[in-house]
Amino acid sequence: MGTKFVDLKTVTLMQLSNALGTSLFPVKNNHYLVAEEDAANFSLYLDFYYRSEYYALILIKRGTVEFSVGARKFVASAGDVLFCGPMEAFVIHTISPDMQMKSIYFTQKLIEEAGFNYKTNDILKSFSSTPFYILSKQEKIFFRIDYHITQLGFLNVSRDRIDYSNDMIWHHFSLLMYEVQNFNRYLEQQSHISPRLEAITADFFNLVNEHYVNNHDVQFYADKLAISRKYLTKVLNTTLTKSPKEIINNVLLIEAKVLLKNNKFSVKDVAVKLSFADQATFSKFFKKLTGKNPSCYKVSAEF
């Protein structure tokens, strides 16, 4: 099932390129890559946690993929478009034998070089507010995204001389970004939750991703958001049907599982890295959420 990445914490674009075999071919722009995969040459291990440092747009052409992002489990099927932002922890559970997909993976630098400024452009803001989603059975958008990804793949092959290829890359990538914005607008139209609550939820997730290692307490995040702990709990129960503590604990648990499966770290090391008071406190936390001691989990085959 491909080459197992040594660094369990993040997968870089270069590591992904090596796993896909695309690094064998010189490219004009190394801030993105386009890949087509099927069940026979799928590059990632199943039931194995990964975290990417790049953005991804994935088209499911045939079959199904079952996967989790954080605590959320999904099944994507033919005709679905998946979008995932950087630093999202994910695991692929199953792929059907007939699965085929086309993907583009790209860095923050490519977005910035294309002229999209975070402070003034809703496209980048949508990346932060909705770090993962699926657009299902939107045939016209699927077709347009497929077309732009295909063109970006052709244009990035350095052995092919194409006049104005760099300009054409920026053209197709910009149009692709606007399609992503259409994703976000579509989701907003489907949502009955107020923009204010969605903004608080997005800001909370951003803060947790930034501070969870050193700050496990809900009050810290409520203070950062300048709202009461009670109101934060009410908002997240409305938008996600989960409490703030559940979300913080889940992010910590995923990171703990990733670190425990790394032979470089002992249980004590993981406790220290995740800012638990001591190993006993970490072990109690881990067992409460999983039913297993971290030392037993570390030597098991389970992910």
PDB file of C-alpha atoms in Angstrom:
ATOM      1  CA  MET A   1       0.000   0.000   0.000  1.00  0.00           C
ATOM      2  CA  GLY A   2       2.837   2.418  -0.651  1.00  0.00           C
ATOM      3  CA  THR A   3       5.747   3.718   1.375  1.00  0.00           C
ATOM      4  CA  LYS A   4       5.159   4.291   5.061  1.00  0.00           C
ATOM      5  CA  PHE A   5       6.125   7.821   6.066  1.00  0.00           C
ATOM      6  CA  VAL A   6       8.790   8.070   8.746  1.00  0.00           C
ATOM      7  CA  ASP A   7       7.469  11.352  10.153  1.00  0.00           C
ATOM      8  CA  LEU A   8       4.082  10.569  11.666  1.00  0.00           C
ATOM      9  CA  LYS A   9       3.458  14.157  12.680  1.00  0.00           C
ATOM     10  CA  THR A  10       3.159  15.741   9.255  1.00  0.00           C
ATOM     11  CA  VAL A  11       3.343  14.666   5.639  1.00  0.00           C
ATOM     12  CA  THR A  12       5.124  17.197   3.448  1.00  0.00           C
ATOM     13  CA  LEU A  13       4.350  17.734  -0.204  1.00  0.00           C
ATOM     14  CA  MET A  14       7.751  16.249  -1.078  1.00  0.00           C
ATOM     15  CA  GLN A  15       7.043  13.099   0.958  1.00  0.00           C
ATOM     16  CA  LEU A  16       3.690  12.733  -0.756  1.00  0.00           C
ATOM     17  CA  SER A  17       5.325  13.237  -4.147  1.00  0.00           C
ATOM     18  CA  ASN A  18       7.843  10.488  -3.364  1.00  0.00           C
ATOM     19  CA  ALA A  19       5.104   8.107  -2.230  1.00  0.00           C
ATOM     20  CA  LEU A  20       3.075   8.766  -5.372  1.00  0.00           C
ATOM     21  CA  GLY A  21       6.117   8.405  -7.609  1.00  0.00           C
ATOM     22  CA  THR A  22       5.584  11.852  -9.116  1.00  0.00           C
ATOM     23  CA  SER A  23       9.009  13.025  -7.903  1.00  0.00           C
ATOM     24  CA  LEU A  24      10.534  10.954 -10.718  1.00  0.00           C
ATOM     25  CA  PHE A  25       9.424  13.621 -13.180  1.00  0.00           C
ATOM     26  CA  PRO A  26      10.735  17.221 -13.048  1.00  0.00           C
ATOM     27  CA  VAL A  27       8.026  19.857 -12.625  1.00  0.00           C
ATOM     28  CA  LYS A  28       7.866  23.570 -13.345  1.00  0.00           C
ATOM     29  CA  ASN A  29       6.245  24.489 -10.040  1.00  0.00           C
ATOM     30  CA  ASN A  30       7.055  22.412  -6.955  1.00  0.00           C
ATOM     31  CA  HIS A  31       4.322  23.989  -4.821  1.00  0.00           C
ATOM     32  CA  TYR A  32       1.632  21.697  -6.193  1.00  0.00           C
ATOM     33  CA  LEU A  33       1.230  18.223  -7.592  1.00  0.00           C
ATOM     34  CA  VAL A  34      -1.539  16.417  -9.427  1.00  0.00           C
ATOM     35  CA  ALA A  35      -2.091  12.692  -9.021  1.00  0.00           C
ATOM     36  CA  GLU A  36      -4.452   9.985 -10.194  1.00  0.00           C
ATOM     37  CA  GLU A  37      -4.777   6.883  -8.031  1.00  0.00           C
ATOM     38  CA  ASP A  38      -6.813   3.718  -7.912  1.00  0.00           C
ATOM     39  CA  ALA A  39      -7.176   0.898  -5.405  1.00  0.00           C
ATOM     40  CA  ALA A  40      -4.211  -0.981  -6.885  1.00  0.00           C
ATOM     41  CA  ASN A  41      -1.684   1.844  -6.464  1.00  0.00           C
ATOM     42  CA  PHE A  42      -3.062   3.720  -3.462  1.00  0.00           C
ATOM     43  CA  SER A  43      -0.141   5.453  -1.726  1.00  0.00           C
ATOM     44  CA  LEU A  44      -1.254   5.579   1.931  1.00  0.00           C
ATOM     45  CA  TYR A  45      -1.602   2.874   4.566  1.00  0.00           C
ATOM     46  CA  LEU A  46      -5.135   2.074   5.701  1.00  0.00           C
ATOM     47  CA  ASP A  47      -6.087   2.710   9.347  1.00  0.00           C
ATOM     48  CA  PHE A  48      -2.992   4.848   9.853  1.00  0.00           C
ATOM     49  CA  TYR A  49      -3.063   8.427  11.131  1.00  0.00           C
ATOM     50  CA  TYR A  50      -1.583  11.135   8.927  1.00  0.00           C
ATOM     51  CA  ARG A  51      -1.423  14.892   9.074  1.00  0.00           C
ATOM     52  CA  SER A  52      -0.626  16.903   5.959  1.00  0.00           C
ATOM     53  CA  GLU A  53       0.985  20.318   5.707  1.00  0.00           C
ATOM     54  CA  TYR A  54      -0.732  21.135   2.406  1.00  0.00           C
ATOM     55  CA  TYR A  55      -4.218  21.690   1.000  1.00  0.00           C
ATOM     56  CA  ALA A  56      -5.977  18.988  -0.998  1.00  0.00           C
ATOM     57  CA  LEU A  57      -8.836  18.831  -3.483  1.00  0.00           C
ATOM     58  CA  ILE A  58      -9.840  15.252  -4.229  1.00  0.00           C
ATOM     59  CA  LEU A  59     -12.320  14.040  -6.842  1.00  0.00           C
ATOM     60  CA  ILE A  60     -13.789  10.576  -6.336  1.00  0.00           C
ATOM     61  CA  LYS A  61     -14.197   9.285  -9.893  1.00  0.00           C
ATOM     62  CA  ARG A  62     -15.344   5.739  -9.071  1.00  0.00           C
ATOM     63  CA  GLY A  63     -16.018   3.597  -6.020  1.00  0.00           C
ATOM     64  CA  THR A  64     -16.000   4.663  -2.371  1.00  0.00           C
ATOM     65  CA  VAL A  65     -13.561   5.794   0.322  1.00  0.00           C
ATOM     66  CA  GLU A  66     -14.306   5.519   4.048  1.00  0.00           C
ATOM     67  CA  PHE A  67     -12.209   7.805   6.236  1.00  0.00           C
ATOM     68  CA  SER A  68     -12.128   9.965   9.366  1.00  0.00           C
ATOM     69  CA  VAL A  69     -11.025  13.552   9.871  1.00  0.00           C
ATOM     70  CA  GLY A  70     -10.547  14.179  13.556  1.00  0.00           C
ATOM     71  CA  ALA A  71     -13.503  12.535  15.284  1.00  0.00           C
ATOM     72  CA  ARG A  72     -15.757  12.721  12.232  1.00  0.00           C
ATOM     73  CA  LYS A  73     -16.264   9.699  10.023  1.00  0.00           C
ATOM     74  CA  PHE A  74     -17.240   9.986   6.353  1.00  0.00           C
ATOM     75  CA  VAL A  75     -17.936   7.913   3.271  1.00  0.00           C
ATOM     76  CA  ALA A  76     -17.206   9.573  -0.083  1.00  0.00           C
ATOM     77  CA  SER A  77     -18.421   8.047  -3.333  1.00  0.00           C
ATOM     78  CA  ALA A  78     -18.237   8.666  -7.078  1.00  0.00           C
ATOM     79  CA  GLY A  79     -19.089  12.257  -7.938  1.00  0.00           C
ATOM     80  CA  ASP A  80     -17.999  13.681  -4.578  1.00  0.00           C
ATOM     81  CA  VAL A  81     -15.404  16.419  -4.158  1.00  0.00           C
ATOM     82  CA  LEU A  82     -13.375  16.489  -0.933  1.00  0.00           C
ATOM     83  CA  PHE A  83     -11.562  19.531   0.372  1.00  0.00           C
ATOM     84  CA  CYS A  84      -9.063  19.334   3.230  1.00  0.00           C
ATOM     85  CA  GLY A  85      -6.903  22.077   4.723  1.00  0.00           C
ATOM     86  CA  PRO A  86      -3.467  21.653   6.301  1.00  0.00           C
ATOM     87  CA  MET A  87      -2.800  20.132   9.728  1.00  0.00           C
ATOM     88  CA  GLU A  88      -6.020  18.106   9.757  1.00  0.00           C
ATOM     89  CA  ALA A  89      -5.429  14.659  11.264  1.00  0.00           C
ATOM     90  CA  PHE A  90      -6.987  12.011   9.027  1.00  0.00           C
ATOM     91  CA  VAL A  91      -7.108   8.249   8.577  1.00  0.00           C
ATOM     92  CA  ILE A  92      -8.283   6.195   5.574  1.00  0.00           C
ATOM     93  CA  HIS A  93     -10.280   3.163   6.743  1.00  0.00           C
ATOM     94  CA  THR A  94     -11.336   1.384   3.552  1.00  0.00           C
ATOM     95  CA  ILE A  95     -11.327   1.860  -0.211  1.00  0.00           C
ATOM     96  CA  SER A  96     -13.485  -0.123  -2.607  1.00  0.00           C
ATOM     97  CA  PRO A  97     -11.740  -2.348  -5.202  1.00  0.00           C
ATOM     98  CA  ASP A  98     -12.982  -0.113  -8.032  1.00  0.00           C
ATOM     99  CA  MET A  99     -11.924   3.168  -6.395  1.00  0.00           C
ATOM    100  CA  GLN A 100     -10.440   5.818  -8.688  1.00  0.00           C
ATOM    101  CA  MET A 101      -9.620   9.383  -7.706  1.00  0.00           C
ATOM    102  CA  LYS A 102      -7.895  12.476  -9.035  1.00  0.00           C
ATOM    103  CA  SER A 103      -6.276  14.967  -6.661  1.00  0.00           C
ATOM    104  CA  ILE A 104      -4.391  18.217  -6.514  1.00  0.00           C
ATOM    105  CA  TYR A 105      -2.238  19.000  -3.480  1.00  0.00           C
ATOM    106  CA  PHE A 106      -0.914  22.524  -3.018  1.00  0.00           C
ATOM    107  CA  THR A 107       0.866  24.711  -0.491  1.00  0.00           C
ATOM    108  CA  GLN A 108      -0.015  27.984   1.190  1.00  0.00           C
ATOM    109  CA  LYS A 109       2.819  29.587  -0.784  1.00  0.00           C
ATOM    110  CA  LEU A 110       1.129  28.740  -4.083  1.00  0.00           C
ATOM    111  CA  ILE A 111      -2.072  30.420  -2.915  1.00  0.00           C
ATOM    112  CA  GLU A 112      -0.165  33.542  -1.927  1.00  0.00           C
ATOM    113  CA  GLU A 113       1.836  33.599  -5.163  1.00  0.00           C
ATOM    114  CA  ALA A 114      -1.422  33.421  -7.100  1.00  0.00           C
ATOM    115  CA  GLY A 115      -2.329  36.750  -5.504  1.00  0.00           C
ATOM    116  CA  PHE A 116      -4.860  35.702  -2.888  1.00  0.00           C
ATOM    117  CA  ASN A 117      -4.427  37.811   0.236  1.00  0.00           C
ATOM    118  CA  TYR A 118      -5.888  36.451   3.476  1.00  0.00           C
ATOM    119  CA  LYS A 119      -7.063  39.799   4.822  1.00  0.00           C
ATOM    120  CA  THR A 120      -8.966  40.788   1.704  1.00  0.00           C
ATOM    121  CA  ASN A 121     -10.021  37.530   0.086  1.00  0.00           C
ATOM    122  CA  ASP A 122     -12.889  35.295   1.180  1.00  0.00           C
ATOM    123  CA  ILE A 123     -11.243  32.273  -0.431  1.00  0.00           C
ATOM    124  CA  LEU A 124      -8.469  32.046   2.140  1.00  0.00           C
ATOM    125  CA  LYS A 125     -10.887  32.853   4.937  1.00  0.00           C
ATOM    126  CA  SER A 126     -13.030  29.916   3.865  1.00  0.00           C
ATOM    127  CA  PHE A 127     -10.010  27.618   4.234  1.00  0.00           C
ATOM    128  CA  SER A 128      -9.782  28.554   7.907  1.00  0.00           C
ATOM    129  CA  SER A 129     -13.500  28.560   8.671  1.00  0.00           C
ATOM    130  CA  THR A 130     -14.185  25.206   6.982  1.00  0.00           C
ATOM    131  CA  PRO A 131     -11.013  23.090   7.118  1.00  0.00           C
ATOM    132  CA  PHE A 132     -12.753  20.013   5.725  1.00  0.00           C
ATOM    133  CA  TYR A 133     -15.895  19.308   3.765  1.00  0.00           C
ATOM    134  CA  ILE A 134     -17.441  17.185   1.020  1.00  0.00           C
ATOM    135  CA  LEU A 135     -19.433  18.520  -1.901  1.00  0.00           C
ATOM    136  CA  SER A 136     -21.725  15.726  -3.049  1.00  0.00           C
ATOM    137  CA  LYS A 137     -23.199  15.114  -6.469  1.00  0.00           C
ATOM    138  CA  GLN A 138     -22.691  18.613  -7.883  1.00  0.00           C
ATOM    139  CA  GLU A 139     -22.009  17.500 -11.447  1.00  0.00           C
ATOM    140  CA  LYS A 140     -21.182  20.878 -13.018  1.00  0.00           C
ATOM    141  CA  ILE A 141     -18.745  21.921 -10.281  1.00  0.00           C
ATOM    142  CA  PHE A 142     -17.188  18.442 -10.348  1.00  0.00           C
ATOM    143  CA  PHE A 143     -16.649  18.714 -14.107  1.00  0.00           C
ATOM    144  CA  ARG A 144     -15.085  22.186 -13.893  1.00  0.00           C
ATOM    145  CA  ILE A 145     -12.743  21.217 -11.063  1.00  0.00           C
ATOM    146  CA  ASP A 146     -11.758  18.053 -12.943  1.00  0.00           C
ATOM    147  CA  TYR A 147     -10.938  20.143 -16.013  1.00  0.00           C
ATOM    148  CA  HIS A 148      -8.769  22.658 -14.135  1.00  0.00           C
ATOM    149  CA  ILE A 149      -6.902  19.943 -12.216  1.00  0.00           C
ATOM    150  CA  THR A 150      -6.217  18.067 -15.461  1.00  0.00           C
ATOM    151  CA  GLN A 151      -4.862  21.220 -17.117  1.00  0.00           C
ATOM    152  CA  LEU A 152      -2.678  22.004 -14.097  1.00  0.00           C
ATOM    153  CA  GLY A 153      -1.246  18.496 -14.296  1.00  0.00           C
ATOM    154  CA  PHE A 154      -0.358  18.866 -17.982  1.00  0.00           C
ATOM    155  CA  LEU A 155       1.106  22.349 -17.529  1.00  0.00           C
ATOM    156  CA  ASN A 156       3.417  21.327 -14.688  1.00  0.00           C
ATOM    157  CA  VAL A 157       5.378  18.715 -16.668  1.00  0.00           C
ATOM    158  CA  SER A 158       8.715  20.445 -17.276  1.00  0.00           C
ATOM    159  CA  ARG A 159       9.689  18.248 -20.231  1.00  0.00           C
ATOM    160  CA  ASP A 160       6.747  19.638 -22.216  1.00  0.00           C
ATOM    161  CA  ARG A 161       7.503  23.036 -23.740  1.00  0.00           C
ATOM    162  CA  ILE A 162       4.351  25.124 -23.570  1.00  0.00           C
ATOM    163  CA  ASP A 163       4.458  28.855 -24.289  1.00  0.00           C
ATOM    164  CA  TYR A 164       3.128  30.979 -21.425  1.00  0.00           C
ATOM    165  CA  SER A 165       2.781  27.861 -19.268  1.00  0.00           C
ATOM    166  CA  ASN A 166       3.379  29.792 -16.019  1.00  0.00           C
ATOM    167  CA  ASP A 167       0.646  32.278 -16.905  1.00  0.00           C
ATOM    168  CA  MET A 168      -1.665  29.397 -17.744  1.00  0.00           C
ATOM    169  CA  ILE A 169      -0.868  27.717 -14.414  1.00  0.00           C
ATOM    170  CA  TRP A 170      -1.895  30.864 -12.524  1.00  0.00           C
ATOM    171  CA  HIS A 171      -5.011  31.164 -14.701  1.00  0.00           C
ATOM    172  CA  HIS A 172      -6.258  27.638 -14.010  1.00  0.00           C
ATOM    173  CA  PHE A 173      -5.225  27.714 -10.357  1.00  0.00           C
ATOM    174  CA  SER A 174      -7.089  30.997  -9.812  1.00  0.00           C
ATOM    175  CA  LEU A 175     -10.219  29.549 -11.400  1.00  0.00           C
ATOM    176  CA  LEU A 176      -9.830  26.485  -9.197  1.00  0.00           C
ATOM    177  CA  MET A 177      -9.685  28.716  -6.113  1.00  0.00           C
ATOM    178  CA  TYR A 178     -12.895  30.432  -7.157  1.00  0.00           C
ATOM    179  CA  GLU A 179     -14.548  27.039  -7.482  1.00  0.00           C
ATOM    180  CA  VAL A 180     -13.456  26.366  -3.889  1.00  0.00           C
ATOM    181  CA  GLN A 181     -15.206  29.565  -2.892  1.00  0.00           C
ATOM    182  CA  ASN A 182     -18.309  28.272  -4.651  1.00  0.00           C
ATOM    183  CA  PHE A 183     -18.005  25.230  -2.381  1.00  0.00           C
ATOM    184  CA  ASN A 184     -18.098  27.455   0.649  1.00  0.00           C
ATOM    185  CA  ARG A 185     -21.044  29.503  -0.564  1.00  0.00           C
ATOM    186  CA  TYR A 186     -22.962  26.325  -1.315  1.00  0.00           C
ATOM    187  CA  LEU A 187     -22.354  25.102   2.232  1.00  0.00           C
ATOM    188  CA  GLU A 188     -23.434  28.435   3.669  1.00  0.00           C
ATOM    189  CA  GLN A 189     -26.679  28.232   1.706  1.00  0.00           C
ATOM    190  CA  GLN A 190     -27.337  24.748   3.102  1.00  0.00           C
ATOM    191  CA  SER A 191     -26.643  25.787   6.686  1.00  0.00           C
ATOM    192  CA  HIS A 192     -29.351  27.114   9.006  1.00  0.00           C
ATOM    193  CA  ILE A 193     -26.794  28.164  11.623  1.00  0.00           C
ATOM    194  CA  SER A 194     -26.110  31.880  11.958  1.00  0.00           C
ATOM    195  CA  PRO A 195     -22.824  33.254  10.570  1.00  0.00           C
ATOM    196  CA  ARG A 196     -21.954  34.490  14.080  1.00  0.00           C
ATOM    197  CA  LEU A 197     -22.116  30.972  15.548  1.00  0.00           C
ATOM    198  CA  GLU A 198     -20.201  29.533  12.597  1.00  0.00           C
ATOM    199  CA  ALA A 199     -17.494  32.185  13.059  1.00  0.00           C
ATOM    200  CA  ILE A 200     -17.120  31.381  16.769  1.00  0.00           C
ATOM    201  CA  THR A 201     -16.905  27.672  15.949  1.00  0.00           C
ATOM    202  CA  ALA A 202     -14.252  28.251  13.283  1.00  0.00           C
ATOM    203  CA  ASP A 203     -12.244  30.536  15.580  1.00  0.00           C
ATOM    204  CA  PHE A 204     -12.442  27.946  18.356  1.00  0.00           C
ATOM    205  CA  PHE A 205     -11.078  25.219  16.065  1.00  0.00           C
ATOM    206  CA  ASN A 206      -8.251  27.485  14.920  1.00  0.00           C
ATOM    207  CA  LEU A 207      -7.334  28.268  18.529  1.00  0.00           C
ATOM    208  CA  VAL A 208      -7.448  24.601  19.541  1.00  0.00           C
ATOM    209  CA  ASN A 209      -5.194  23.620  16.636  1.00  0.00           C
ATOM    210  CA  GLU A 210      -2.746  26.332  17.688  1.00  0.00           C
ATOM    211  CA  HIS A 211      -2.779  25.879  21.478  1.00  0.00           C
ATOM    212  CA  TYR A 212      -3.999  22.367  22.375  1.00  0.00           C
ATOM    213  CA  VAL A 213      -0.518  21.090  23.288  1.00  0.00           C
ATOM    214  CA  ASN A 214      -0.109  23.603  26.104  1.00  0.00           C
ATOM    215  CA  ASN A 215      -3.706  24.483  26.967  1.00  0.00           C
ATOM    216  CA  HIS A 216      -6.292  21.816  27.779  1.00  0.00           C
ATOM    217  CA  ASP A 217      -8.753  23.993  29.695  1.00  0.00           C
ATOM    218  CA  VAL A 218     -11.964  25.297  28.098  1.00  0.00           C
ATOM    219  CA  GLN A 219     -11.682  28.595  29.970  1.00  0.00           C
ATOM    220  CA  PHE A 220      -8.471  29.448  28.106  1.00  0.00           C
ATOM    221  CA  TYR A 221     -10.308  29.292  24.758  1.00  0.00           C
ATOM    222  CA  ALA A 222     -13.353  31.157  26.052  1.00  0.00           C
ATOM    223  CA  ASP A 223     -11.064  33.960  27.240  1.00  0.00           C
ATOM    224  CA  LYS A 224      -9.303  34.063  23.868  1.00  0.00           C
ATOM    225  CA  LEU A 225     -12.695  34.377  22.160  1.00  0.00           C
ATOM    226  CA  ALA A 226     -13.846  37.008  24.686  1.00  0.00           C
ATOM    227  CA  ILE A 227     -16.984  35.027  25.530  1.00  0.00           C
ATOM    228  CA  SER A 228     -18.088  33.092  28.590  1.00  0.00           C
ATOM    229  CA  ARG A 229     -17.368  29.410  28.982  1.00  0.00           C
ATOM    230  CA  LYS A 230     -21.115  28.772  29.211  1.00  0.00           C
ATOM    231  CA  TYR A 231     -21.784  30.576  25.924  1.00  0.00           C
ATOM    232  CA  LEU A 232     -18.949  28.754  24.151  1.00  0.00           C
ATOM    233  CA  THR A 233     -20.449  25.446  25.285  1.00  0.00           C
ATOM    234  CA  LYS A 234     -23.876  26.515  24.021  1.00  0.00           C
ATOM    235  CA  VAL A 235     -22.471  27.556  20.629  1.00  0.00           C
ATOM    236  CA  LEU A 236     -20.596  24.290  20.039  1.00  0.00           C
ATOM    237  CA  ASN A 237     -23.554  22.208  21.173  1.00  0.00           C
ATOM    238  CA  THR A 238     -25.607  24.063  18.554  1.00  0.00           C
ATOM    239  CA  THR A 239     -23.127  23.873  15.672  1.00  0.00           C
ATOM    240  CA  LEU A 240     -21.476  20.500  16.350  1.00  0.00           C
ATOM    241  CA  THR A 241     -23.562  18.804  19.078  1.00  0.00           C
ATOM    242  CA  LYS A 242     -20.308  18.472  21.023  1.00  0.00           C
ATOM    243  CA  SER A 243     -18.908  20.246  24.064  1.00  0.00           C
ATOM    244  CA  PRO A 244     -15.655  22.253  23.943  1.00  0.00           C
ATOM    245  CA  LYS A 245     -14.008  19.733  26.267  1.00  0.00           C
ATOM    246  CA  GLU A 246     -14.941  16.835  23.981  1.00  0.00           C
ATOM    247  CA  ILE A 247     -13.301  18.578  21.032  1.00  0.00           C
ATOM    248  CA  ILE A 248     -10.131  19.487  22.942  1.00  0.00           C
ATOM    249  CA  ASN A 249      -9.855  15.948  24.301  1.00  0.00           C
ATOM    250  CA  ASN A 250     -10.356  14.439  20.858  1.00  0.00           C
ATOM    251  CA  VAL A 251      -7.583  16.570  19.333  1.00  0.00           C
ATOM    252  CA  LEU A 252      -5.290  15.605  22.221  1.00  0.00           C
ATOM    253  CA  LEU A 253      -6.206  11.934  21.837  1.00  0.00           C
ATOM    254  CA  ILE A 254      -5.427  11.866  18.120  1.00  0.00           C
ATOM    255  CA  GLU A 255      -2.045  13.503  18.716  1.00  0.00           C
ATOM    256  CA  ALA A 256      -1.363  11.100  21.593  1.00  0.00           C
ATOM    257  CA  LYS A 257      -2.104   8.099  19.363  1.00  0.00           C
ATOM    258  CA  VAL A 258       0.186   9.409  16.637  1.00  0.00           C
ATOM    259  CA  LEU A 259       3.023  10.033  19.098  1.00  0.00           C
ATOM    260  CA  LEU A 260       2.583   6.693  20.867  1.00  0.00           C
ATOM    261  CA  LYS A 261       3.016   4.847  17.580  1.00  0.00           C
ATOM    262  CA  ASN A 262       6.333   6.603  17.034  1.00  0.00           C
ATOM    263  CA  ASN A 263       9.111   4.424  18.458  1.00  0.00           C
ATOM    264  CA  LYS A 264      11.143   7.516  19.328  1.00  0.00           C
ATOM    265  CA  PHE A 265       8.745   8.443  22.144  1.00  0.00           C
ATOM    266  CA  SER A 266       8.010   6.649  25.407  1.00  0.00           C
ATOM    267  CA  VAL A 267       4.681   7.061  27.217  1.00  0.00           C
ATOM    268  CA  LYS A 268       6.401   9.526  29.531  1.00  0.00           C
ATOM    269  CA  ASP A 269       7.727  11.490  26.538  1.00  0.00           C
ATOM    270  CA  VAL A 270       4.212  11.758  25.111  1.00  0.00           C
ATOM    271  CA  ALA A 271       2.857  12.967  28.452  1.00  0.00           C
ATOM    272  CA  VAL A 272       5.519  15.680  28.555  1.00  0.00           C
ATOM    273  CA  LYS A 273       5.035  16.690  24.899  1.00  0.00           C
ATOM    274  CA  LEU A 274       1.296  17.124  25.447  1.00  0.00           C
ATOM    275  CA  SER A 275       1.771  19.096  28.687  1.00  0.00           C
ATOM    276  CA  PHE A 276       0.154  16.657  31.102  1.00  0.00           C
ATOM    277  CA  ALA A 277       1.168  17.083  34.742  1.00  0.00           C
ATOM    278  CA  ASP A 278       2.761  13.640  34.811  1.00  0.00           C
ATOM    279  CA  GLN A 279       2.599  10.208  33.189  1.00  0.00           C
ATOM    280  CA  ALA A 280      -0.114   9.016  35.580  1.00  0.00           C
ATOM    281  CA  THR A 281      -2.409  11.911  34.641  1.00  0.00           C
ATOM    282  CA  PHE A 282      -1.858  11.239  30.939  1.00  0.00           C
ATOM    283  CA  SER A 283      -2.486   7.496  31.389  1.00  0.00           C
ATOM    284  CA  LYS A 284      -5.738   8.206  33.231  1.00  0.00           C
ATOM    285  CA  PHE A 285      -6.845  10.565  30.436  1.00  0.00           C
ATOM    286  CA  PHE A 286      -5.961   8.064  27.712  1.00  0.00           C
ATOM    287  CA  LYS A 287      -7.634   5.103  29.409  1.00  0.00           C
ATOM    288  CA  LYS A 288     -10.802   7.070  30.096  1.00  0.00           C
ATOM    289  CA  LEU A 289     -11.202   7.837  26.379  1.00  0.00           C
ATOM    290  CA  THR A 290     -10.011   4.546  24.878  1.00  0.00           C
ATOM    291  CA  GLY A 291     -10.409   1.906  27.584  1.00  0.00           C
ATOM    292  CA  LYS A 292      -6.714   1.050  27.202  1.00  0.00           C
ATOM    293  CA  ASN A 293      -3.525   2.014  28.972  1.00  0.00           C
ATOM    294  CA  PRO A 294      -1.198   3.992  26.658  1.00  0.00           C
ATOM    295  CA  SER A 295       1.562   1.407  27.149  1.00  0.00           C
ATOM    296  CA  CYS A 296      -0.759  -1.368  25.909  1.00  0.00           C
ATOM    297  CA  TYR A 297      -1.929   0.765  22.999  1.00  0.00           C
ATOM    298  CA  LYS A 298       1.659   1.542  22.024  1.00  0.00           C
ATOM    299  CA  VAL A 299       2.544  -2.121  21.435  1.00  0.00           C
ATOM    300  CA  SER A 300      -0.790  -3.064  19.864  1.00  0.00           C
ATOM    301  CA  ALA A 301      -1.518  -3.155  16.126  1.00  0.00           C
ATOM    302  CA  GLU A 302      -4.488  -0.852  16.606  1.00  0.00           C
ATOM    303  CA  PHE A 303      -4.708   2.708  15.231  1.00  0.00           C
TER     304      PHE A 303
END
